[in-house]
Coordinates of N, CA and C in Angstrom, one line a residue:
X1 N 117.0 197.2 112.7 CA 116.5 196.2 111.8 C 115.8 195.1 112.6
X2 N 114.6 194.8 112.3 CA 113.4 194.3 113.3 C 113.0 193.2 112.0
X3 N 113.5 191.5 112.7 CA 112.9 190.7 111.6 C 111.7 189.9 112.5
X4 N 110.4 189.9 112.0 CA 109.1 189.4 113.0 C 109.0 188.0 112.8
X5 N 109.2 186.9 113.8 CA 109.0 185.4 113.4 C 107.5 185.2 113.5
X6 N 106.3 185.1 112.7 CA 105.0 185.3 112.8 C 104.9 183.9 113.8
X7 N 104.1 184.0 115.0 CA 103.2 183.1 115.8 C 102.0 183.1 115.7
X8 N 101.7 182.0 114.8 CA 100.5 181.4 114.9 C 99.9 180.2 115.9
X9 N 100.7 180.1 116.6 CA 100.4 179.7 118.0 C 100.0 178.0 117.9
X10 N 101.1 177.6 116.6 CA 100.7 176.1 116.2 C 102.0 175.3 116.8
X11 N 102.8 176.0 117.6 CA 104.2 175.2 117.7 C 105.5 176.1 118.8
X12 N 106.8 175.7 118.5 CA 107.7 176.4 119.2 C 108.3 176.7 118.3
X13 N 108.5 178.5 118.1 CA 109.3 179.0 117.1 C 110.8 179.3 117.0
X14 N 110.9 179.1 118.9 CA 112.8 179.8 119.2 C 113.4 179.3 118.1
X15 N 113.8 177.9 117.6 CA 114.4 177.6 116.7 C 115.3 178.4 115.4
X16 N 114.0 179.0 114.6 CA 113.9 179.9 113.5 C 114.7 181.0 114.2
X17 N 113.9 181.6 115.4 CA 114.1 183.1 116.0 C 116.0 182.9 116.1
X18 N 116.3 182.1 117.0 CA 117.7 181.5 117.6 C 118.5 181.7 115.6
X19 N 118.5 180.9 115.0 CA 119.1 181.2 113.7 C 119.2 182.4 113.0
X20 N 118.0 182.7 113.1 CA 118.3 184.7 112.3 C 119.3 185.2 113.3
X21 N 119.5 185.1 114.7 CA 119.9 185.4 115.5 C 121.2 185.5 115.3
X22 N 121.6 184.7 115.2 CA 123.0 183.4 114.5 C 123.6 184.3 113.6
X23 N 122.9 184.2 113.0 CA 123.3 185.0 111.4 C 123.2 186.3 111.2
X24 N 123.6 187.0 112.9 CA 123.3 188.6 112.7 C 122.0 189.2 112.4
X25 N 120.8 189.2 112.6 CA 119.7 189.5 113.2 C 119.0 190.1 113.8
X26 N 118.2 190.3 114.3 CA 117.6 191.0 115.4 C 116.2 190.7 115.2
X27 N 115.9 189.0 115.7 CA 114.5 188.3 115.7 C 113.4 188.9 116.8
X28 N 112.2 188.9 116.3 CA 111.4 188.9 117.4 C 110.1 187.8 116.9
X29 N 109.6 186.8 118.1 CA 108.6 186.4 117.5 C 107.1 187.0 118.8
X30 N 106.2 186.9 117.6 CA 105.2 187.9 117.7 C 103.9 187.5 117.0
X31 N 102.9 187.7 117.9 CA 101.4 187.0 117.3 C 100.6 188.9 116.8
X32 N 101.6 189.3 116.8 CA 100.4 190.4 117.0 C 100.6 191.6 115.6
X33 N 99.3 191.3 115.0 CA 99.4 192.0 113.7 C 100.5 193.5 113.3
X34 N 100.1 194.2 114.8 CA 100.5 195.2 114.4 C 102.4 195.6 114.4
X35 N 102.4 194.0 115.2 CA 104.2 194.0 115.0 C 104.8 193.4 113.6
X36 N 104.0 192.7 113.2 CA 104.5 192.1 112.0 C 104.2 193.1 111.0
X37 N 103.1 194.1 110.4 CA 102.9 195.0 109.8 C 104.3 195.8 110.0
X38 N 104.9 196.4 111.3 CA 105.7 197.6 111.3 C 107.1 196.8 110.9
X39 N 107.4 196.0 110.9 CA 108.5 194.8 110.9 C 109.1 195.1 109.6
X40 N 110.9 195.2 109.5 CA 112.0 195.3 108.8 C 111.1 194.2 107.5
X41 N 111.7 193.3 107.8 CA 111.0 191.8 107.3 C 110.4 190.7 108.3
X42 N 109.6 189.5 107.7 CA 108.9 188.9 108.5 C 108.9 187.6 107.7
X43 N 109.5 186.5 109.4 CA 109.6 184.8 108.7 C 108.2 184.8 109.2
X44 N 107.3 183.3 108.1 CA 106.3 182.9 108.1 C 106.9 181.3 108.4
X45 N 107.0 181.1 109.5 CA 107.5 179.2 109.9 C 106.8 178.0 109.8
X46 N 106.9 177.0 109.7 CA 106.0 176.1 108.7 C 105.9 175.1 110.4
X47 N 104.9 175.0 110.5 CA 104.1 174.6 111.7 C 103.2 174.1 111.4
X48 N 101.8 172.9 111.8 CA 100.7 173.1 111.9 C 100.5 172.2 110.2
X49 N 98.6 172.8 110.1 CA 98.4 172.5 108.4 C 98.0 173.1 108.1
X50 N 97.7 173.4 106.8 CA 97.6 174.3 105.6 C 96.0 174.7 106.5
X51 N 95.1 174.2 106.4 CA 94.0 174.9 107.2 C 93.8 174.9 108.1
X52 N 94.3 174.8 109.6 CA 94.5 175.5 110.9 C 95.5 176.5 111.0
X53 N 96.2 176.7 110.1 CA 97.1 177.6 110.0 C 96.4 179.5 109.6
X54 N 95.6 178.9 108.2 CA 95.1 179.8 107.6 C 93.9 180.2 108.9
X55 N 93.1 179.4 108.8 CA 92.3 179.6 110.1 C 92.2 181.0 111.3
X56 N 93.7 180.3 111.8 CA 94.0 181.3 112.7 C 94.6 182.8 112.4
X57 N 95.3 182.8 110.9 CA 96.1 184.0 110.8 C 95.3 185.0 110.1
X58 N 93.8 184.0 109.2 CA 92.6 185.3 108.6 C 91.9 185.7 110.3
X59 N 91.8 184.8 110.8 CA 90.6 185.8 112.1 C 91.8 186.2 112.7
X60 N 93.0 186.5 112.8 CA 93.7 186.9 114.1 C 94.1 188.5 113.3
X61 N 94.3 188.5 112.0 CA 94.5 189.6 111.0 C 95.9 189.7 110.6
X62 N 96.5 188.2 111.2 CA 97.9 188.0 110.9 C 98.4 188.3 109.4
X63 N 97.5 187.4 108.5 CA 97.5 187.6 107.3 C 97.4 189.0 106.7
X64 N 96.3 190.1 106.7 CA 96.6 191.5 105.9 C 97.4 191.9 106.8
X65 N 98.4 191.7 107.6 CA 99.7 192.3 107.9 C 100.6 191.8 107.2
X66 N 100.9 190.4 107.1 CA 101.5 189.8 106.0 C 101.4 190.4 104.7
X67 N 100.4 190.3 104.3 CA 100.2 191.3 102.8 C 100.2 192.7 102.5
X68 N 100.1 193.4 103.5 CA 101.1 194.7 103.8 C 102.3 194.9 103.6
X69 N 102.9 193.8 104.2 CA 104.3 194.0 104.4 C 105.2 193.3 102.9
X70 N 104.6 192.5 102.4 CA 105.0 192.1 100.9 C 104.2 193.2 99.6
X71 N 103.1 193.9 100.3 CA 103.2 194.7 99.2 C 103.8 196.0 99.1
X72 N 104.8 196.3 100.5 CA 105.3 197.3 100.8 C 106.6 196.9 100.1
X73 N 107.6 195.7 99.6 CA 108.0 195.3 99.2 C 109.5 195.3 100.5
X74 N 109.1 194.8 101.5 CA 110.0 194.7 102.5 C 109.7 192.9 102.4
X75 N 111.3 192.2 102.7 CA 111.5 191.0 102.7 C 110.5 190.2 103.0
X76 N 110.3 189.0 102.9 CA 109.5 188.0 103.3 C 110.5 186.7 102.9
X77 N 109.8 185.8 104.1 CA 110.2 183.9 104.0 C 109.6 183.6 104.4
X78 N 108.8 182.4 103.6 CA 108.3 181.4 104.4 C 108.8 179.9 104.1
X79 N 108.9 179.4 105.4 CA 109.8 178.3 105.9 C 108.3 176.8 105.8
X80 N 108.6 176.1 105.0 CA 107.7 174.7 104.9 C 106.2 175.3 104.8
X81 N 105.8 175.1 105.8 CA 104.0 175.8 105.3 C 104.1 176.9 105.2
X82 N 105.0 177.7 105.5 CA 105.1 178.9 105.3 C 105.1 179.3 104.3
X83 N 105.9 178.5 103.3 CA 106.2 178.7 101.8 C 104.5 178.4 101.4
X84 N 104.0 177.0 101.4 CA 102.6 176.7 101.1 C 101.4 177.6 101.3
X85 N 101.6 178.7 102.3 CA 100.7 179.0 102.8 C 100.6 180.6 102.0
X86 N 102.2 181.0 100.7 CA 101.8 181.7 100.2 C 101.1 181.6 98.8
X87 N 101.0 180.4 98.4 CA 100.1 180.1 97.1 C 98.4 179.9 97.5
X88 N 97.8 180.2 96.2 CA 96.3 180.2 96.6 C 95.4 179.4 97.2
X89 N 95.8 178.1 97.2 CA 94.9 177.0 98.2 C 95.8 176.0 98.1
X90 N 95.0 175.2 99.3 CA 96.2 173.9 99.7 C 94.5 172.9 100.5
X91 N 94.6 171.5 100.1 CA 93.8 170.9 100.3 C 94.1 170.3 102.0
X92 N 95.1 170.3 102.6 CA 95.5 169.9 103.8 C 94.4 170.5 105.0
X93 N 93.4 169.3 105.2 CA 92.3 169.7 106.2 C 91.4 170.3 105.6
X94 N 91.0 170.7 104.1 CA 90.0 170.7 103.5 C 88.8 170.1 104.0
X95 N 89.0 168.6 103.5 CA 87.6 168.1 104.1 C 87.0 167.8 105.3
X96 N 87.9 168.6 106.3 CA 87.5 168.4 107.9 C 86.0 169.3 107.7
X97 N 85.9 170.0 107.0 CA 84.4 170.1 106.6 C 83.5 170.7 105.8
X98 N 83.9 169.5 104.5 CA 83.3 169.6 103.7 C 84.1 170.6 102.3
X99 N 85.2 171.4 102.5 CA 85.5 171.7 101.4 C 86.6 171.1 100.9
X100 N 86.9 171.4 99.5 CA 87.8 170.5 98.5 C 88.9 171.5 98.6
X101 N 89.3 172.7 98.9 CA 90.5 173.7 99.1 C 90.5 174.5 100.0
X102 N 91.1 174.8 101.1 CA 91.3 176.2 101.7 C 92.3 177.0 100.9
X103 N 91.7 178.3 101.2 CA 92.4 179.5 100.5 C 93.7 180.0 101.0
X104 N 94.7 180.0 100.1 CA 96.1 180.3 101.2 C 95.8 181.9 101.0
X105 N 97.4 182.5 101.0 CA 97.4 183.8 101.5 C 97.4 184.5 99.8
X106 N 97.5 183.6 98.8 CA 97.6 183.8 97.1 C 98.3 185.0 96.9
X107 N 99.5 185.3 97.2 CA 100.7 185.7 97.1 C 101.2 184.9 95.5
X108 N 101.3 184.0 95.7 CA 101.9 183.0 94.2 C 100.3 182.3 94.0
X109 N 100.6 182.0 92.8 CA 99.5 180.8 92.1 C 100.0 180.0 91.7
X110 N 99.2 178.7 92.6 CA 99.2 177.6 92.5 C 98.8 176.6 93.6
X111 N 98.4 175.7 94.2 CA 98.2 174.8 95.1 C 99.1 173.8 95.5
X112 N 98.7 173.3 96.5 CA 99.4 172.6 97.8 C 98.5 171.3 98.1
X113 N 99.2 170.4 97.3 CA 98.9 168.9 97.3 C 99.4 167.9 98.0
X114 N 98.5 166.8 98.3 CA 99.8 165.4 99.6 C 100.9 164.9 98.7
X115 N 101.6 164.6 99.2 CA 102.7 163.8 98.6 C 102.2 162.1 98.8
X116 N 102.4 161.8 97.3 CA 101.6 160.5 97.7 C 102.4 159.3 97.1
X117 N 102.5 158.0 97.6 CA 103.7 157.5 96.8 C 103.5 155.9 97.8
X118 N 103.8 154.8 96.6 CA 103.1 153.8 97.1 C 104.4 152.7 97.7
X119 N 105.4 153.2 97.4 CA 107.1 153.0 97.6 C 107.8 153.8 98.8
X120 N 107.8 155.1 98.7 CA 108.3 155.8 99.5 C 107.5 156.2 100.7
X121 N 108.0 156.4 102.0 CA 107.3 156.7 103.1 C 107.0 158.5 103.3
X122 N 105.6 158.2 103.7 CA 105.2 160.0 103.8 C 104.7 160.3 105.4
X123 N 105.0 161.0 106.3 CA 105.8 162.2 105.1 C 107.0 162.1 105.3
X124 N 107.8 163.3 104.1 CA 109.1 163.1 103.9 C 109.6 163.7 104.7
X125 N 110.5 162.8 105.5 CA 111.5 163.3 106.3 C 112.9 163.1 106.4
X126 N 113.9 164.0 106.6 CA 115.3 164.0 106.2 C 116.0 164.8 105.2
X127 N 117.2 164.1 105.1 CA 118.0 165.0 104.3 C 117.8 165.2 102.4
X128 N 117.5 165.9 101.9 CA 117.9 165.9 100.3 C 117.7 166.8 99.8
X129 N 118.2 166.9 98.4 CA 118.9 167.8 97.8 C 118.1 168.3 96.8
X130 N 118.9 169.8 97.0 CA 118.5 171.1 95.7 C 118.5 170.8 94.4
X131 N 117.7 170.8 93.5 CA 117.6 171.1 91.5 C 117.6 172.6 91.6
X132 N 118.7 173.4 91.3 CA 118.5 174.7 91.5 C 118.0 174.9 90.3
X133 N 117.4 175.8 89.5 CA 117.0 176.2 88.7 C 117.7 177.4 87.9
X134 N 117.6 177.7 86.9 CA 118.1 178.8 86.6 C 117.7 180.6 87.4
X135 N 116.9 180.4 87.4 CA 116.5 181.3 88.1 C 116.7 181.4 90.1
X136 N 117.5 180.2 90.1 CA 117.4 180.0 91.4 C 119.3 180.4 91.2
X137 N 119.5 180.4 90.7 CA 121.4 180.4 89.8 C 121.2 182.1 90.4
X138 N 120.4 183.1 90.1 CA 120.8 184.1 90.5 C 120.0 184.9 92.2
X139 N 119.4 183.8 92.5 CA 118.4 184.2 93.7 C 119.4 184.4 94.8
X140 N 119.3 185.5 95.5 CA 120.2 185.9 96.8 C 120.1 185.1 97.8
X141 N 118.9 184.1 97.9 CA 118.4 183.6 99.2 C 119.4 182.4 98.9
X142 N 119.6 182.1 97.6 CA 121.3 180.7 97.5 C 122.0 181.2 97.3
X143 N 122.9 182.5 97.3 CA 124.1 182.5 97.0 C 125.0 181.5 97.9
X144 N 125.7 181.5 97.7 CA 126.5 180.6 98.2 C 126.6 179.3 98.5
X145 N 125.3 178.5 97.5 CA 124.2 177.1 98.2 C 124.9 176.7 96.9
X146 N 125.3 175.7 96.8 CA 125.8 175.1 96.1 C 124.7 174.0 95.3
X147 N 124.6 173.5 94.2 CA 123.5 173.0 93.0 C 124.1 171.3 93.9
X148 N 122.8 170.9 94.2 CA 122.6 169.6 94.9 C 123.1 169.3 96.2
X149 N 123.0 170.3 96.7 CA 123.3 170.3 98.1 C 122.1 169.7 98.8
X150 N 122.5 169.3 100.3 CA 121.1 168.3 100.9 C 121.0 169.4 102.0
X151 N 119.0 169.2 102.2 CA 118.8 170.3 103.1 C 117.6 169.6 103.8
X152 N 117.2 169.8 105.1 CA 116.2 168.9 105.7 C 115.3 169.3 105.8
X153 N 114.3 168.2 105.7 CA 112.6 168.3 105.1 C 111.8 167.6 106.3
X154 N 110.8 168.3 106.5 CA 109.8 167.6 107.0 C 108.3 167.7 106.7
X155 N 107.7 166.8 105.9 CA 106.7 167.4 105.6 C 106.0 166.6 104.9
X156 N 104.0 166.7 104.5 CA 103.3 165.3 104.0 C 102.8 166.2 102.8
X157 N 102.8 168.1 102.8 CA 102.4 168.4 101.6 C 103.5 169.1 100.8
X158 N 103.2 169.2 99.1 CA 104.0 170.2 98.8 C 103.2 171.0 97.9
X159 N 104.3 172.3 97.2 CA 103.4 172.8 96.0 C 103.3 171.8 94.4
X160 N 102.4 172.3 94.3 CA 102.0 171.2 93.1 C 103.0 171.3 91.6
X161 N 102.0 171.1 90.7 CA 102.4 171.2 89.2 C 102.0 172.1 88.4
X162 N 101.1 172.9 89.4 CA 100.2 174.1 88.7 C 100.8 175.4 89.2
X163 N 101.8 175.6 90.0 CA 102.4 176.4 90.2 C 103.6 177.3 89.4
X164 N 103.6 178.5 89.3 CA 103.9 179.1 88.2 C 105.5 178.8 88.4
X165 N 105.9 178.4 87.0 CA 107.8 178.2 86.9 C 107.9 178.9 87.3
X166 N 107.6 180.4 87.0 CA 108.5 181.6 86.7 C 109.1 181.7 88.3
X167 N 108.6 181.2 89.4 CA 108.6 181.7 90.6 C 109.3 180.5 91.3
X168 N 110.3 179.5 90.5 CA 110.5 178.1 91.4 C 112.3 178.4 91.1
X169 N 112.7 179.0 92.2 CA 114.2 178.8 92.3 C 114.7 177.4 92.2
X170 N 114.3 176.5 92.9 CA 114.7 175.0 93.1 C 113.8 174.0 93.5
X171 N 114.0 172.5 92.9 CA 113.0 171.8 93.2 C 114.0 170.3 93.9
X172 N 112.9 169.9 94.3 CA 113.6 168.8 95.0 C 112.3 167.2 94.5
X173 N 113.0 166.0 94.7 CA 112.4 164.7 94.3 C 111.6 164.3 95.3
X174 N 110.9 163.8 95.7 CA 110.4 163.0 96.8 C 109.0 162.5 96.3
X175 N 109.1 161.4 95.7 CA 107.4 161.1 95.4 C 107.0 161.6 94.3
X176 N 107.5 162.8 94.2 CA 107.1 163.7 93.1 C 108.1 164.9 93.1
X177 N 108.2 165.6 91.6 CA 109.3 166.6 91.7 C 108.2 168.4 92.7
X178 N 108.7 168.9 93.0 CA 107.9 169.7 93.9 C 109.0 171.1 94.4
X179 N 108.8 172.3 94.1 CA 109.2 173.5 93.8 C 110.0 173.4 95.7
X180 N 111.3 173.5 95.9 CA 111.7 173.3 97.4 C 112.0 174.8 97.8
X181 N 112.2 176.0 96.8 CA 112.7 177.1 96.6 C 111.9 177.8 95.8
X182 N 111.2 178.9 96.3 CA 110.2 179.9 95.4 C 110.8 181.6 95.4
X183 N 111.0 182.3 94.4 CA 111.6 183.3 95.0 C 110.7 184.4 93.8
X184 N 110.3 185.4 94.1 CA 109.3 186.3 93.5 C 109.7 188.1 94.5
X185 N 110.2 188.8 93.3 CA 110.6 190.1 93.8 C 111.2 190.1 95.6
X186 N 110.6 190.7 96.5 CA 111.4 190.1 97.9 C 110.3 188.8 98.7
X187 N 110.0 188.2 97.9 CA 109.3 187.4 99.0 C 110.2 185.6 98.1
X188 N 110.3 185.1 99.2 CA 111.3 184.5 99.4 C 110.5 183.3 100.0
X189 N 110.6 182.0 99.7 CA 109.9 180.3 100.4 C 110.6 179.4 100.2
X190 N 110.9 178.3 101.2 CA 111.8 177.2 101.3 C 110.6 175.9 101.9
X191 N 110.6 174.4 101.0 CA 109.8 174.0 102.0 C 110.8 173.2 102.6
X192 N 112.3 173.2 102.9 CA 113.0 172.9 103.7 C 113.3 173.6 104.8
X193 N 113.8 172.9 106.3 CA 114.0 174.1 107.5 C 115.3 174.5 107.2
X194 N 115.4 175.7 107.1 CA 117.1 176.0 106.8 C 117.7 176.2 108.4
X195 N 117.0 176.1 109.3 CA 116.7 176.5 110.6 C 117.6 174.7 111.2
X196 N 117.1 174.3 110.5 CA 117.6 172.2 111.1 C 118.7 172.0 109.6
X197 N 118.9 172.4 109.1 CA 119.8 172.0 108.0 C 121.8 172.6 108.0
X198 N 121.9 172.5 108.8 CA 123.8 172.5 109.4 C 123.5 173.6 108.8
X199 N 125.1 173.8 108.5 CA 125.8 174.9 107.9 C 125.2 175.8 106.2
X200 N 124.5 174.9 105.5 CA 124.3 175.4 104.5 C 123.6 175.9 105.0
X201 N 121.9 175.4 105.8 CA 121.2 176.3 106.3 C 121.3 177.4 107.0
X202 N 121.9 177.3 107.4 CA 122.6 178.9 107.8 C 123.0 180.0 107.2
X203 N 123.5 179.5 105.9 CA 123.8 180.3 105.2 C 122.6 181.1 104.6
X204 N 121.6 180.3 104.4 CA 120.5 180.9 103.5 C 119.4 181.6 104.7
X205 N 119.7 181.6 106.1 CA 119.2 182.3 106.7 C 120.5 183.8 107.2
X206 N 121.5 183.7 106.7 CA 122.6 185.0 107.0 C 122.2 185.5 105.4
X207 N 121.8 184.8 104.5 CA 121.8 185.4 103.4 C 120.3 186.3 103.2
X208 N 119.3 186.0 103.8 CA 118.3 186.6 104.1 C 118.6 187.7 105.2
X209 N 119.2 187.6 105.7 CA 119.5 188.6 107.2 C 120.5 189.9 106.1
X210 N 121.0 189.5 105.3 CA 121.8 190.3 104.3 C 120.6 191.2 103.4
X211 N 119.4 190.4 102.9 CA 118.7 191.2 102.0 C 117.9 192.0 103.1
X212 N 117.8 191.7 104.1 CA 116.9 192.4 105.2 C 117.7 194.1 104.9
X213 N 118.8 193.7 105.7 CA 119.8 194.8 105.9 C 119.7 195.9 104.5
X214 N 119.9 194.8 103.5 CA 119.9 195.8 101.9 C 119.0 196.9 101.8
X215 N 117.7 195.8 102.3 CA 116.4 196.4 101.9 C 115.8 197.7 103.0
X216 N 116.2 197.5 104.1 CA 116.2 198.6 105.2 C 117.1 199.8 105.2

């Protein structure tokens, strides 16, 4: 069972990789299409922005491996942009030239807005807590996550308000209420690091290493 940590070559991924690890695993992280295509399941880690991200993973062909592997219906997560970067556009670096949206990977619909807030400091960083949802009440990626548990954030964008309910396990406050948990057949988004979040986060990365296993 082969779980692919995608590098997009925006950051240091051991982090992520070291946690699946943790949690019974078998991580590899990997820039290279054709590993993440053959791959059990595959983390997408939130690094970077919404359009240098996309950038690099349409010309590298990172992306239709990614969409291969969620239409094969083998696991998926994506971890902070990772999550963002499966709904259809996100304005983050838009106007570096000239456009009003880059196109995410449109897996989910909906967009990826700044968090904006004339009180609170952005971006949001630190500890806070889950609104599980009903739908998040039966999602495998929380079993065991208890309803208002605190999990750590870093981050200046989120998913918006145009984002389909049907698909928001859990939302969290910050500035604005904003989907923290997206869960859709096996593809799976957190915009918290469950990777920097103690013990609960761990859990929801052993609990993903669990559906890996199911699903293989």
């Amino acid at each position: 069972m082969a779980i692919v940590v995608v590098d997009y070559h925006k950051g240091n991924l051991s982090s992520v990789a070291r946690g699946l690890v943790r949690a019974g695993g078998e991580a590899l992280v990997s820039d290279r299409p054709e590993a993440i295509a053959a791959a059990d399941a595959v983390v997408l880690p939130g690094v970077g922005s919404f359009a240098d991200a996309m950038a690099y993973i349409d010309e590298s062909g990172q992306g239709d491996a990614v969409l291969d592997v969620i239409a094969a219906g083998r696991p998926f997560l994506g971890i902070c942009l990772g999550l963002q970067l499966l709904f259809d556009r996100g304005n983050e670096g838009a106007g570096d030239d000239g456009r009003e949206w880059v196109e995410g990977l449109g897996v989910l619909s909906g967009s990826c807005t700044r968090l904006e807030s004339a009180r609170l400091k952005v971006p949001h960083v630190g500890w806070d807590s889950l609104d599980v949802t009903p739908l998040g009440r039966r999602c495998p990626l929380l079993d065991g996550v208890p309803e208002g548990t605190n999990m750590y954030f870093t981050h200046s964008y989120a998913v918006a308000d145009d984002a389909d309910p049907s698909v928001v396990a859990a939302r969290t406050y910050y500035a604005r209420s904003f989907p923290s948990v997206v869960w859709h057949g096996s593809v799976f988004g957190t915009q918290f690091h469950p990777e920097k979040s103690s013990g609960t986060g761990a859990r929801v990365l052993e609990n993903f290493v669990r559906i890996t296993q199911g699903a293989a």
